mmCIF file of C-alpha atoms in Angstrom:
data_model
loop_
_atom_site.group_PDB
_atom_site.id
_atom_site.type_symbol
_atom_site.label_atom_id
_atom_site.label_comp_id
_atom_site.label_asym_id
_atom_site.label_seq_id
_atom_site.Cartn_x
_atom_site.Cartn_y
_atom_site.Cartn_z
ATOM 1 C CA MET Y 8 -2.159 -24.092 4.954
ATOM 2 C CA ALA Y 9 -5.212 -25.789 5.948
ATOM 3 C CA GLN Y 10 -8.705 -23.635 6.625
ATOM 4 C CA THR Y 11 -9.846 -22.838 9.543
ATOM 5 C CA GLY Y 12 -11.390 -20.099 11.906
ATOM 6 C CA ARG Y 13 -11.722 -19.041 15.500
ATOM 7 C CA GLY Y 14 -11.584 -15.508 17.372
ATOM 8 C CA ALA Y 15 -12.541 -11.972 16.051
ATOM 9 C CA PRO Y 16 -9.991 -9.443 15.295
ATOM 10 C CA CYS Y 17 -12.075 -6.841 17.250
ATOM 11 C CA GLY Y 18 -14.411 -5.599 19.476
ATOM 12 C CA ALA Y 19 -17.678 -3.158 21.170
ATOM 13 C CA SER Y 20 -15.246 0.123 22.102
ATOM 14 C CA ASN Y 21 -16.587 1.580 25.397
ATOM 15 C CA ARG Y 22 -18.292 4.953 23.691
ATOM 16 C CA GLY Y 23 -16.610 7.637 27.003
ATOM 17 C CA TRP Y 24 -13.586 6.089 26.346
ATOM 18 C CA ALA Y 25 -13.952 6.835 22.914
ATOM 19 C CA CYS Y 26 -14.892 10.254 22.896
ATOM 20 C CA LEU Y 27 -11.524 10.671 24.965
ATOM 21 C CA THR Y 28 -9.632 9.221 22.461
ATOM 22 C CA LEU Y 29 -11.546 10.865 19.387
ATOM 23 C CA LEU Y 30 -10.083 14.187 21.302
ATOM 24 C CA ALA Y 31 -6.856 13.215 21.906
ATOM 25 C CA PHE Y 32 -6.413 11.943 18.262
ATOM 26 C CA LEU Y 33 -7.429 14.973 16.645
ATOM 27 C CA ALA Y 34 -5.626 17.366 18.438
ATOM 28 C CA ALA Y 35 -2.697 15.675 16.713
ATOM 29 C CA THR Y 36 0.005 18.645 15.881
ATOM 30 C CA VAL Y 37 -0.578 19.459 12.325
ATOM 31 C CA THR Y 38 1.131 21.806 10.942
ATOM 32 C CA GLY Y 39 2.774 23.808 7.514
ATOM 33 C CA CYS Y 40 6.173 24.174 6.718
ATOM 34 C CA SER Y 41 8.248 24.505 3.699
ATOM 35 C CA ILE Y 42 10.555 22.527 2.023
ATOM 36 C CA ALA Y 43 13.461 23.064 -0.335
ATOM 37 C CA ASP Y 44 12.246 22.771 -4.142
ATOM 38 C CA ASP Y 45 15.895 20.305 -4.050
ATOM 39 C CA ASP Y 46 13.969 17.988 -1.387
ATOM 40 C CA GLU Y 47 11.397 16.866 -4.288
ATOM 41 C CA PRO Y 48 11.305 14.151 -6.675
ATOM 42 C CA ALA Y 49 11.480 15.362 -10.153
ATOM 43 C CA ARG Y 50 7.943 15.965 -11.685
ATOM 44 C CA GLU Y 51 6.006 13.036 -13.307
ATOM 45 C CA PRO Y 52 3.063 11.908 -15.163
ATOM 46 C CA THR Y 53 0.286 9.786 -13.275
ATOM 47 C CA THR Y 54 -2.176 7.826 -14.680
ATOM 48 C CA VAL Y 55 -5.009 5.761 -13.312
ATOM 49 C CA ALA Y 56 -4.796 1.854 -13.310
ATOM 50 C CA THR Y 57 -7.888 0.110 -14.925
ATOM 51 C CA ASP Y 58 -9.090 -3.517 -14.364
ATOM 52 C CA ARG Y 59 -9.389 -5.421 -17.451
ATOM 53 C CA HIS Y 60 -12.609 -4.764 -18.685
ATOM 54 C CA GLY Y 61 -11.404 -1.005 -18.900
ATOM 55 C CA LYS Y 62 -12.840 0.423 -15.385
ATOM 56 C CA ALA Y 63 -10.936 2.373 -12.941
ATOM 57 C CA PRO Y 64 -11.112 1.524 -9.351
ATOM 58 C CA ARG Y 65 -12.316 4.414 -7.250
ATOM 59 C CA ASN Y 66 -9.467 4.071 -5.308
ATOM 60 C CA ALA Y 67 -6.046 3.169 -7.478
ATOM 61 C CA LEU Y 68 -3.190 4.797 -8.536
ATOM 62 C CA ARG Y 69 -0.079 3.654 -10.285
ATOM 63 C CA PHE Y 70 3.341 4.989 -10.386
ATOM 64 C CA ASP Y 71 4.296 4.996 -13.944
ATOM 65 C CA TRP Y 72 7.040 7.578 -14.284
ATOM 66 C CA ASN Y 73 7.040 7.514 -17.943
ATOM 67 C CA GLY Y 74 3.275 7.832 -18.971
ATOM 68 C CA ASP Y 75 3.264 4.230 -20.959
ATOM 69 C CA ALA Y 76 0.584 3.015 -18.755
ATOM 70 C CA ARG Y 77 2.926 0.507 -17.375
ATOM 71 C CA GLU Y 78 4.052 1.000 -13.050
ATOM 72 C CA ASP Y 79 7.654 1.665 -12.774
ATOM 73 C CA LEU Y 80 9.816 1.058 -9.485
ATOM 74 C CA ALA Y 81 10.667 3.840 -7.170
ATOM 75 C CA TRP Y 82 13.903 3.514 -4.739
ATOM 76 C CA GLN Y 83 15.595 4.978 -1.899
ATOM 77 C CA ASP Y 84 18.882 5.359 -0.128
ATOM 78 C CA ARG Y 85 18.057 5.141 3.748
ATOM 79 C CA ASN Y 86 20.692 7.293 4.423
ATOM 80 C CA THR Y 87 21.130 9.716 2.010
ATOM 81 C CA LYS Y 88 17.017 10.042 1.262
ATOM 82 C CA ALA Y 89 17.897 9.871 -2.711
ATOM 83 C CA LEU Y 90 15.010 8.769 -4.987
ATOM 84 C CA THR Y 91 15.660 7.032 -8.437
ATOM 85 C CA VAL Y 92 13.234 5.440 -10.715
ATOM 86 C CA TRP Y 93 13.238 2.634 -12.812
ATOM 87 C CA ARG Y 94 11.375 2.734 -15.841
ATOM 88 C CA MET Y 95 9.724 -0.890 -16.362
ATOM 89 C CA ALA Y 96 8.661 -2.418 -19.348
ATOM 90 C CA GLY Y 97 7.827 -6.433 -18.056
ATOM 91 C CA THR Y 98 10.488 -8.176 -17.743
ATOM 92 C CA SER Y 99 12.708 -5.807 -18.608
ATOM 93 C CA LEU Y 100 14.683 -2.365 -17.517
ATOM 94 C CA LEU Y 101 14.495 0.572 -19.395
ATOM 95 C CA GLY Y 102 16.848 2.600 -17.183
ATOM 96 C CA ALA Y 103 17.284 4.488 -14.121
ATOM 97 C CA THR Y 104 16.459 7.963 -13.621
ATOM 98 C CA PRO Y 105 17.484 10.010 -10.448
ATOM 99 C CA ALA Y 106 14.168 11.587 -9.103
ATOM 100 C CA GLY Y 107 15.873 13.926 -6.006
ATOM 101 C CA ARG Y 108 15.662 13.228 -2.581
ATOM 102 C CA THR Y 109 13.539 13.845 0.059
ATOM 103 C CA THR Y 110 13.784 15.286 3.972
ATOM 104 C CA ASN Y 111 12.580 11.577 5.792
ATOM 105 C CA THR Y 112 11.573 7.872 4.914
ATOM 106 C CA LEU Y 113 9.369 7.960 1.211
ATOM 107 C CA PHE Y 114 7.089 6.075 2.575
ATOM 108 C CA SER Y 115 4.227 5.838 -0.393
ATOM 109 C CA VAL Y 116 4.683 6.728 -3.802
ATOM 110 C CA ARG Y 117 0.560 6.418 -4.710
ATOM 111 C CA ALA Y 118 -1.105 8.284 -1.773
ATOM 112 C CA ARG Y 119 -3.473 10.792 -2.782
ATOM 113 C CA LEU Y 120 -4.382 12.121 0.444
ATOM 114 C CA ILE Y 121 -5.279 15.862 -0.472
ATOM 115 C CA GLY Y 122 -7.811 16.347 -2.968
ATOM 116 C CA SER Y 123 -9.192 13.843 -5.924
ATOM 117 C CA ASP Y 124 -7.220 15.114 -8.415
ATOM 118 C CA PRO Y 125 -4.920 12.687 -10.600
ATOM 119 C CA CYS Y 126 -1.488 13.064 -8.558
ATOM 120 C CA PHE Y 127 -0.303 10.876 -5.259
ATOM 121 C CA ASP Y 128 0.818 13.239 -2.681
ATOM 122 C CA GLN Y 129 4.529 12.817 -1.368
ATOM 123 C CA VAL Y 130 4.487 10.824 1.823
ATOM 124 C CA GLU Y 131 7.199 10.631 4.241
ATOM 125 C CA TYR Y 132 7.099 9.302 8.165
ATOM 126 C CA ASP Y 133 10.243 8.970 9.864
ATOM 127 C CA GLY Y 134 8.185 6.503 12.424
ATOM 128 C CA THR Y 135 6.678 9.525 14.321
ATOM 129 C CA THR Y 136 5.431 12.020 12.111
ATOM 130 C CA LEU Y 137 4.082 11.973 8.912
ATOM 131 C CA THR Y 138 4.660 14.741 6.006
ATOM 132 C CA VAL Y 139 2.126 14.923 3.150
ATOM 133 C CA ILE Y 140 3.436 17.049 0.625
ATOM 134 C CA ASP Y 141 0.072 18.297 -1.527
ATOM 135 C CA ARG Y 142 0.839 17.722 -5.537
ATOM 136 C CA PHE Y 143 -1.717 18.496 -8.161
ATOM 137 C CA GLN Y 144 -2.222 17.831 -11.693
ATOM 138 C CA ASP Y 145 -0.683 21.078 -13.644
ATOM 139 C CA LEU Y 146 -3.153 21.148 -17.256
ATOM 140 C CA ALA Y 147 -0.315 22.686 -19.078
ATOM 141 C CA SER Y 148 2.857 20.753 -18.771
ATOM 142 C CA ASN Y 149 0.446 17.458 -17.906
ATOM 143 C CA THR Y 150 2.739 17.062 -14.927
ATOM 144 C CA CYS Y 151 2.093 16.734 -11.337
ATOM 145 C CA VAL Y 152 3.808 19.304 -9.582
ATOM 146 C CA ALA Y 153 3.750 20.715 -5.940
ATOM 147 C CA ALA Y 154 1.613 22.982 -4.424
ATOM 148 C CA GLY Y 155 4.246 26.436 -3.731
ATOM 149 C CA GLN Y 156 5.827 25.963 -7.108
ATOM 150 C CA PRO Y 157 7.706 27.652 -8.851
ATOM 151 C CA GLY Y 158 8.475 28.689 -5.145
ATOM 152 C CA PRO Y 159 9.140 26.214 -2.133
ATOM 153 C CA ALA Y 160 6.798 24.168 -1.227
ATOM 154 C CA GLN Y 161 3.978 23.662 1.276
ATOM 155 C CA ALA Y 162 4.442 20.521 3.486
ATOM 156 C CA PHE Y 163 1.664 19.557 6.819
ATOM 157 C CA ARG Y 164 2.923 17.673 9.382
ATOM 158 C CA TYR Y 165 0.694 15.022 12.027
ATOM 159 C CA ALA Y 166 2.071 14.051 15.108
ATOM 160 C CA PRO Y 167 -0.646 12.269 16.947
ATOM 161 C CA ALA Y 168 0.376 10.693 20.085
ATOM 162 C CA GLY Y 169 0.607 7.021 21.167
ATOM 163 C CA TRP Y 170 -0.302 5.878 16.763
ATOM 164 C CA SER Y 171 1.552 4.320 14.720
ATOM 165 C CA LEU Y 172 1.001 4.998 11.107
ATOM 166 C CA VAL Y 173 0.270 2.192 8.982
ATOM 167 C CA ALA Y 174 -1.106 3.011 5.827
ATOM 168 C CA VAL Y 175 -2.062 5.274 3.311
ATOM 169 C CA GLU Y 176 -3.521 4.168 -0.079
ATOM 170 C CA GLY Y 177 -6.371 2.756 1.009
ATOM 171 C CA SER Y 178 -9.939 4.149 0.612
ATOM 172 C CA TYR Y 179 -12.634 2.932 3.152
ATOM 173 C CA ASP Y 180 -15.796 5.117 1.635
ATOM 174 C CA GLY Y 181 -15.022 4.198 -1.706
ATOM 175 C CA SER Y 182 -14.271 8.367 -3.054
ATOM 176 C CA ARG Y 183 -11.056 8.943 -5.481
ATOM 177 C CA GLN Y 184 -9.290 10.254 -2.456
ATOM 178 C CA ASN Y 185 -7.029 8.255 -0.021
ATOM 179 C CA GLN Y 186 -7.028 7.917 3.353
ATOM 180 C CA VAL Y 187 -4.576 7.636 6.315
ATOM 181 C CA LEU Y 188 -5.045 4.877 8.622
ATOM 182 C CA TRP Y 189 -3.225 4.314 12.014
ATOM 183 C CA ARG Y 190 -3.516 2.543 15.221
ATOM 184 C CA HIS Y 191 -3.284 3.294 19.143
ATOM 185 C CA ALA Y 192 -0.845 1.661 21.103
ATOM 186 C CA THR Y 193 -4.583 0.589 22.630
ATOM 187 C CA GLY Y 194 -5.233 -1.338 19.523
ATOM 188 C CA THR Y 195 -8.270 0.714 18.032
ATOM 189 C CA VAL Y 196 -7.737 1.631 14.141
ATOM 190 C CA GLY Y 197 -8.181 5.350 13.546
ATOM 191 C CA ILE Y 198 -9.066 6.529 9.915
ATOM 192 C CA TRP Y 199 -8.585 10.435 8.537
ATOM 193 C CA LYS Y 200 -9.330 11.420 5.773
ATOM 194 C CA LEU Y 201 -7.989 14.707 4.567
ATOM 195 C CA ALA Y 202 -8.983 18.313 3.448
ATOM 196 C CA PRO Y 203 -7.696 20.608 0.608
ATOM 197 C CA ASP Y 204 -6.015 23.011 3.226
ATOM 198 C CA GLY Y 205 -4.271 19.969 5.167
ATOM 199 C CA SER Y 206 -6.742 19.609 8.343
ATOM 200 C CA VAL Y 207 -8.725 16.290 9.422
ATOM 201 C CA ALA Y 208 -12.376 16.445 7.700
ATOM 202 C CA ALA Y 209 -13.147 13.258 9.036
ATOM 203 C CA SER Y 210 -12.320 10.819 11.145
ATOM 204 C CA GLY Y 211 -13.719 7.057 11.994
ATOM 205 C CA PHE Y 212 -12.624 4.930 14.442
ATOM 206 C CA PRO Y 213 -14.022 0.927 13.650
ATOM 207 C CA ALA Y 214 -12.705 -0.802 16.637
ATOM 208 C CA THR Y 215 -10.146 -1.935 19.112
ATOM 209 C CA VAL Y 216 -7.992 -5.386 17.700
ATOM 210 C CA PRO Y 217 -6.622 -7.224 20.183
ATOM 211 C CA PRO Y 218 -2.178 -7.069 20.783
ATOM 212 C CA ARG Y 219 -2.543 -10.582 19.317
ATOM 213 C CA TRP Y 220 -3.917 -9.405 15.962
ATOM 214 C CA THR Y 221 -1.456 -8.069 13.338
ATOM 215 C CA LEU Y 222 -3.048 -5.892 10.023
ATOM 216 C CA ALA Y 223 -1.052 -7.756 7.498
ATOM 217 C CA ASP Y 224 -2.766 -5.455 4.983
ATOM 218 C CA ALA Y 225 -5.091 -1.981 4.880
ATOM 219 C CA ARG Y 226 -5.380 -1.470 0.578
ATOM 220 C CA GLY Y 227 -7.032 -4.800 -0.513
ATOM 221 C CA ASP Y 228 -10.480 -4.576 -2.035
ATOM 222 C CA TYR Y 229 -11.332 -8.175 -0.915
ATOM 223 C CA ASP Y 230 -15.403 -7.867 -2.547
ATOM 224 C CA GLY Y 231 -14.219 -6.046 -5.922
ATOM 225 C CA ASP Y 232 -16.929 -2.710 -4.232
ATOM 226 C CA GLY Y 233 -14.120 -0.236 -4.848
ATOM 227 C CA ARG Y 234 -13.512 0.047 -0.773
ATOM 228 C CA SER Y 235 -10.818 -0.808 0.891
ATOM 229 C CA ASP Y 236 -10.637 -3.373 3.625
ATOM 230 C CA LEU Y 237 -8.772 -4.419 6.261
ATOM 231 C CA LEU Y 238 -6.799 -7.442 6.445
ATOM 232 C CA TRP Y 239 -5.605 -9.342 9.915
ATOM 233 C CA ARG Y 240 -3.854 -12.253 10.939
ATOM 234 C CA ASP Y 241 -3.759 -13.765 14.570
ATOM 235 C CA SER Y 242 -0.960 -14.544 16.050
ATOM 236 C CA ASP Y 243 -2.399 -18.479 15.382
ATOM 237 C CA GLY Y 244 -2.228 -17.568 11.371
ATOM 238 C CA THR Y 245 -6.084 -17.203 11.314
ATOM 239 C CA VAL Y 246 -6.716 -15.191 8.521
ATOM 240 C CA ALA Y 247 -9.588 -12.045 8.673
ATOM 241 C CA ILE Y 248 -11.185 -9.437 6.648
ATOM 242 C CA TRP Y 249 -13.236 -6.791 7.988
ATOM 243 C CA ARG Y 250 -15.178 -5.341 4.929
ATOM 244 C CA MET Y 251 -15.386 -1.469 5.237
ATOM 245 C CA THR Y 252 -18.361 0.180 3.515
ATOM 246 C CA SER Y 253 -16.814 3.546 5.614
ATOM 247 C CA LEU Y 254 -14.181 5.025 7.528
ATOM 248 C CA ASP Y 255 -15.818 3.795 10.694
ATOM 249 C CA ARG Y 256 -18.179 1.139 9.782
ATOM 250 C CA ILE Y 257 -16.898 -2.252 9.342
ATOM 251 C CA ALA Y 258 -19.992 -4.545 7.207
ATOM 252 C CA ASP Y 259 -18.926 -7.916 8.535
ATOM 253 C CA VAL Y 260 -16.012 -10.164 9.485
ATOM 254 C CA ALA Y 261 -14.774 -12.781 7.249
ATOM 255 C CA PHE Y 262 -12.799 -15.555 8.602
ATOM 256 C CA ILE Y 263 -10.976 -16.743 5.458
ATOM 257 C CA GLY Y 264 -8.735 -19.371 6.918
ATOM 258 C CA THR Y 265 -5.255 -20.138 8.899
ATOM 259 C CA ALA Y 266 -1.552 -20.034 7.391
ATOM 260 C CA PRO Y 267 0.806 -21.693 9.687
ATOM 261 C CA PRO Y 268 2.722 -18.307 11.103
ATOM 262 C CA GLU Y 269 5.758 -20.478 11.137
ATOM 263 C CA ARG Y 270 5.818 -21.816 7.802
ATOM 264 C CA TRP Y 271 3.911 -19.281 5.887
ATOM 265 C CA THR Y 272 4.594 -15.459 5.389
ATOM 266 C CA LEU Y 273 1.644 -13.132 3.779
ATOM 267 C CA ALA Y 274 4.133 -11.285 0.691
ATOM 268 C CA ASP Y 275 0.984 -9.444 -0.278
ATOM 269 C CA GLY Y 276 -2.682 -8.373 0.533
ATOM 270 C CA ALA Y 277 -3.868 -6.053 -2.161
ATOM 271 C CA GLY Y 278 -2.772 -7.615 -5.622
ATOM 272 C CA ASP Y 279 -5.040 -8.519 -8.017
ATOM 273 C CA TYR Y 280 -3.224 -11.175 -10.053
ATOM 274 C CA ASP Y 281 -6.362 -12.487 -12.146
ATOM 275 C CA GLY Y 282 -7.442 -8.894 -13.263
ATOM 276 C CA ASP Y 283 -11.113 -10.329 -11.806
ATOM 277 C CA GLY Y 284 -11.002 -6.800 -9.437
ATOM 278 C CA ARG Y 285 -11.004 -8.256 -6.096
ATOM 279 C CA SER Y 286 -7.919 -8.613 -4.617
ATOM 280 C CA ASP Y 287 -5.650 -11.800 -3.467
ATOM 281 C CA LEU Y 288 -2.984 -12.884 -0.719
ATOM 282 C CA LEU Y 289 0.107 -13.664 -1.445
ATOM 283 C CA TRP Y 290 2.197 -16.151 0.840
ATOM 284 C CA VAL Y 291 5.432 -17.429 0.922
ATOM 285 C CA ASP Y 292 7.323 -20.046 2.809
ATOM 286 C CA ALA Y 293 10.871 -20.095 3.833
ATOM 287 C CA ASP Y 294 12.480 -22.257 0.938
ATOM 288 C CA GLY Y 295 10.878 -20.048 -1.599
ATOM 289 C CA ASN Y 296 6.680 -21.124 -2.611
ATOM 290 C CA VAL Y 297 4.783 -19.079 -3.827
ATOM 291 C CA VAL Y 298 0.673 -19.560 -3.249
ATOM 292 C CA ILE Y 299 -2.478 -17.151 -4.416
ATOM 293 C CA TRP Y 300 -5.741 -17.202 -2.152
ATOM 294 C CA SER Y 301 -8.340 -15.795 -3.931
ATOM 295 C CA VAL Y 302 -11.007 -14.799 -1.637
ATOM 296 C CA ASP Y 303 -14.262 -15.314 -1.525
ATOM 297 C CA LEU Y 304 -15.457 -13.395 1.379
ATOM 298 C CA ALA Y 305 -19.573 -14.443 1.047
ATOM 299 C CA GLY Y 306 -18.258 -17.845 1.490
ATOM 300 C CA GLY Y 307 -15.594 -17.169 4.194
ATOM 301 C CA SER Y 308 -13.184 -19.340 2.327
ATOM 302 C CA PHE Y 309 -10.448 -19.242 -0.325
ATOM 303 C CA ARG Y 310 -8.989 -20.849 -3.403
ATOM 304 C CA ALA Y 311 -5.358 -21.887 -3.095
ATOM 305 C CA ARG Y 312 -3.128 -21.538 -6.239
ATOM 306 C CA PRO Y 313 -0.114 -22.584 -6.207
ATOM 307 C CA LEU Y 314 2.690 -20.054 -8.650
ATOM 308 C CA GLY Y 315 5.957 -22.092 -8.416
ATOM 309 C CA SER Y 316 8.776 -22.167 -6.392
ATOM 310 C CA ALA Y 317 11.485 -18.609 -6.015
ATOM 311 C CA GLY Y 318 14.354 -21.186 -4.343
ATOM 312 C CA PRO Y 319 15.981 -19.919 -0.943
ATOM 313 C CA GLY Y 320 17.640 -16.945 -0.122
ATOM 314 C CA TRP Y 321 14.275 -14.114 -2.510
ATOM 315 C CA ARG Y 322 12.363 -12.149 -0.569
ATOM 316 C CA VAL Y 323 9.051 -10.571 -2.386
ATOM 317 C CA LEU Y 324 9.772 -6.528 -2.322
ATOM 318 C CA ASP Y 325 5.973 -5.916 -4.060
ATOM 319 C CA GLY Y 326 3.164 -7.884 -5.067
ATOM 320 C CA SER Y 327 0.820 -5.131 -6.089
ATOM 321 C CA SER Y 328 2.491 -3.530 -9.420
ATOM 322 C CA ASP Y 329 1.327 -4.214 -12.642
ATOM 323 C CA LEU Y 330 4.660 -4.267 -14.584
ATOM 324 C CA ASN Y 331 3.779 -4.793 -18.006
ATOM 325 C CA GLY Y 332 0.631 -2.722 -18.249
ATOM 326 C CA ASP Y 333 -2.265 -5.911 -19.057
ATOM 327 C CA ALA Y 334 -4.092 -4.828 -15.466
ATOM 328 C CA ARG Y 335 -2.743 -7.711 -13.216
ATOM 329 C CA SER Y 336 -0.516 -7.463 -10.328
ATOM 330 C CA ASP Y 337 3.374 -9.169 -10.746
ATOM 331 C CA ILE Y 338 6.089 -9.552 -8.003
ATOM 332 C CA VAL Y 339 9.383 -8.089 -7.577
ATOM 333 C CA TRP Y 340 11.860 -10.352 -5.653
ATOM 334 C CA GLN Y 341 15.370 -9.095 -4.280
ATOM 335 C CA HIS Y 342 17.856 -12.409 -3.513
ATOM 336 C CA ALA Y 343 20.156 -11.703 -0.217
ATOM 337 C CA SER Y 344 23.108 -11.335 -3.203
ATOM 338 C CA GLY Y 345 21.182 -7.981 -4.368
ATOM 339 C CA ALA Y 346 19.356 -9.210 -7.669
ATOM 340 C CA VAL Y 347 16.165 -8.180 -8.090
ATOM 341 C CA ALA Y 348 14.001 -9.915 -10.071
ATOM 342 C CA VAL Y 349 10.622 -9.954 -12.325
ATOM 343 C CA TRP Y 350 7.634 -12.360 -12.154
ATOM 344 C CA LEU Y 351 4.699 -11.371 -14.574
ATOM 345 C CA VAL Y 352 1.446 -12.827 -13.291
ATOM 346 C CA ASN Y 353 -1.581 -13.591 -15.264
ATOM 347 C CA GLN Y 354 -4.575 -15.921 -13.915
ATOM 348 C CA THR Y 355 -2.863 -19.184 -15.710
ATOM 349 C CA GLY Y 356 0.195 -18.316 -13.406
ATOM 350 C CA VAL Y 357 3.672 -17.116 -13.998
ATOM 351 C CA ILE Y 358 4.177 -16.101 -17.623
ATOM 352 C CA ASP Y 359 7.478 -14.876 -17.905
ATOM 353 C CA SER Y 360 10.499 -14.351 -15.067
ATOM 354 C CA ARG Y 361 13.892 -12.519 -15.150
ATOM 355 C CA GLN Y 362 16.628 -11.046 -13.111
ATOM 356 C CA VAL Y 363 16.362 -6.895 -14.093
ATOM 357 C CA GLY Y 364 19.089 -5.620 -12.281
ATOM 358 C CA VAL Y 365 21.334 -5.886 -8.841
ATOM 359 C CA MET Y 366 20.453 -2.898 -6.441
ATOM 360 C CA ASP Y 367 22.662 -2.252 -3.259
ATOM 361 C CA PRO Y 368 21.517 -2.985 -0.266
ATOM 362 C CA ALA Y 369 21.761 0.423 0.852
ATOM 363 C CA TRP Y 370 18.853 0.549 -1.369
ATOM 364 C CA GLU Y 371 14.476 0.238 -0.192
ATOM 365 C CA LEU Y 372 12.019 -0.448 -3.230
ATOM 366 C CA VAL Y 373 9.061 2.180 -2.030
ATOM 367 C CA SER Y 374 6.525 0.054 -1.936
ATOM 368 C CA ARG Y 375 2.958 -0.796 -1.585
ATOM 369 C CA SER Y 376 3.993 -4.042 0.477
ATOM 370 C CA ARG Y 377 5.441 -1.427 2.900
ATOM 371 C CA ARG Y 378 3.772 -1.905 6.446
#
């Protein structure tokens, strides 16, 4: 995984064309609709993640089902859309809780798109239409409920033609509200910030990117400024990061290094494994060997730290959840057999690892790593 760099994952956009694109983007289908109560996941408490200094990142949410300051794992049956939650305590599975079902595939369980309350919204995506169900904190019961309760919940749907949804868990302006990131078929990147009524309150178009560049992650904060940055990977394996300061402004572009794509897979780009408040890059090769890059944006470099090997047949499902509550991300693996294992990680390496259960292949982890 030698460090090199070439080319740029961005280019100046033609202003006239960008204005036309903006009009088309904002003309996306945005409608309100009602869904039945039994289409919602069960109500859950939500807590805000903190780093090792006790500070809460402005754009961070934990999926903490039972309020014990440890993240849990949400699974969905790809066929029936049924949900279940694994209540985690590090490498121990405390139990599984059925959590209803959704109409379409659940895209995220950690996005706060409408409003800045502590509750995540229900975010679904079917490949064309984004559906957001606003959820807010009911102070009387200390639970998160959907707008419209006890009646049918209000949902907002968005279907901008030519745009594909990339991420909903980043905050590019550093606010406590997450934003929606799209990519157009032409390569243009677009970002939405939603208003309390579900409309598009603000939008930005940072740049247009050549097709050879893949947006590998849009949730990580690599300089610790409380704003999410964009992680790109060229077809030759070159890694670059856009340091974002707002919905439409790139402060600078850092070329970090190159990992040969025929050997190394970027499994996660938002986890913080040493608890320093900055996201790291998690790499896995075909043999299950794991390496973490700690990124130095100012120097355009990284420090590589081998973690060990999971062995062949294992793939990373999630590398951004904190399963033991130590403000450091852990790694969730699944074997081809369906077995699920957890690595607990800190600045010294893997401190505990264990198989925690088996999940049928029909079930998918609703993961921060889903791109």
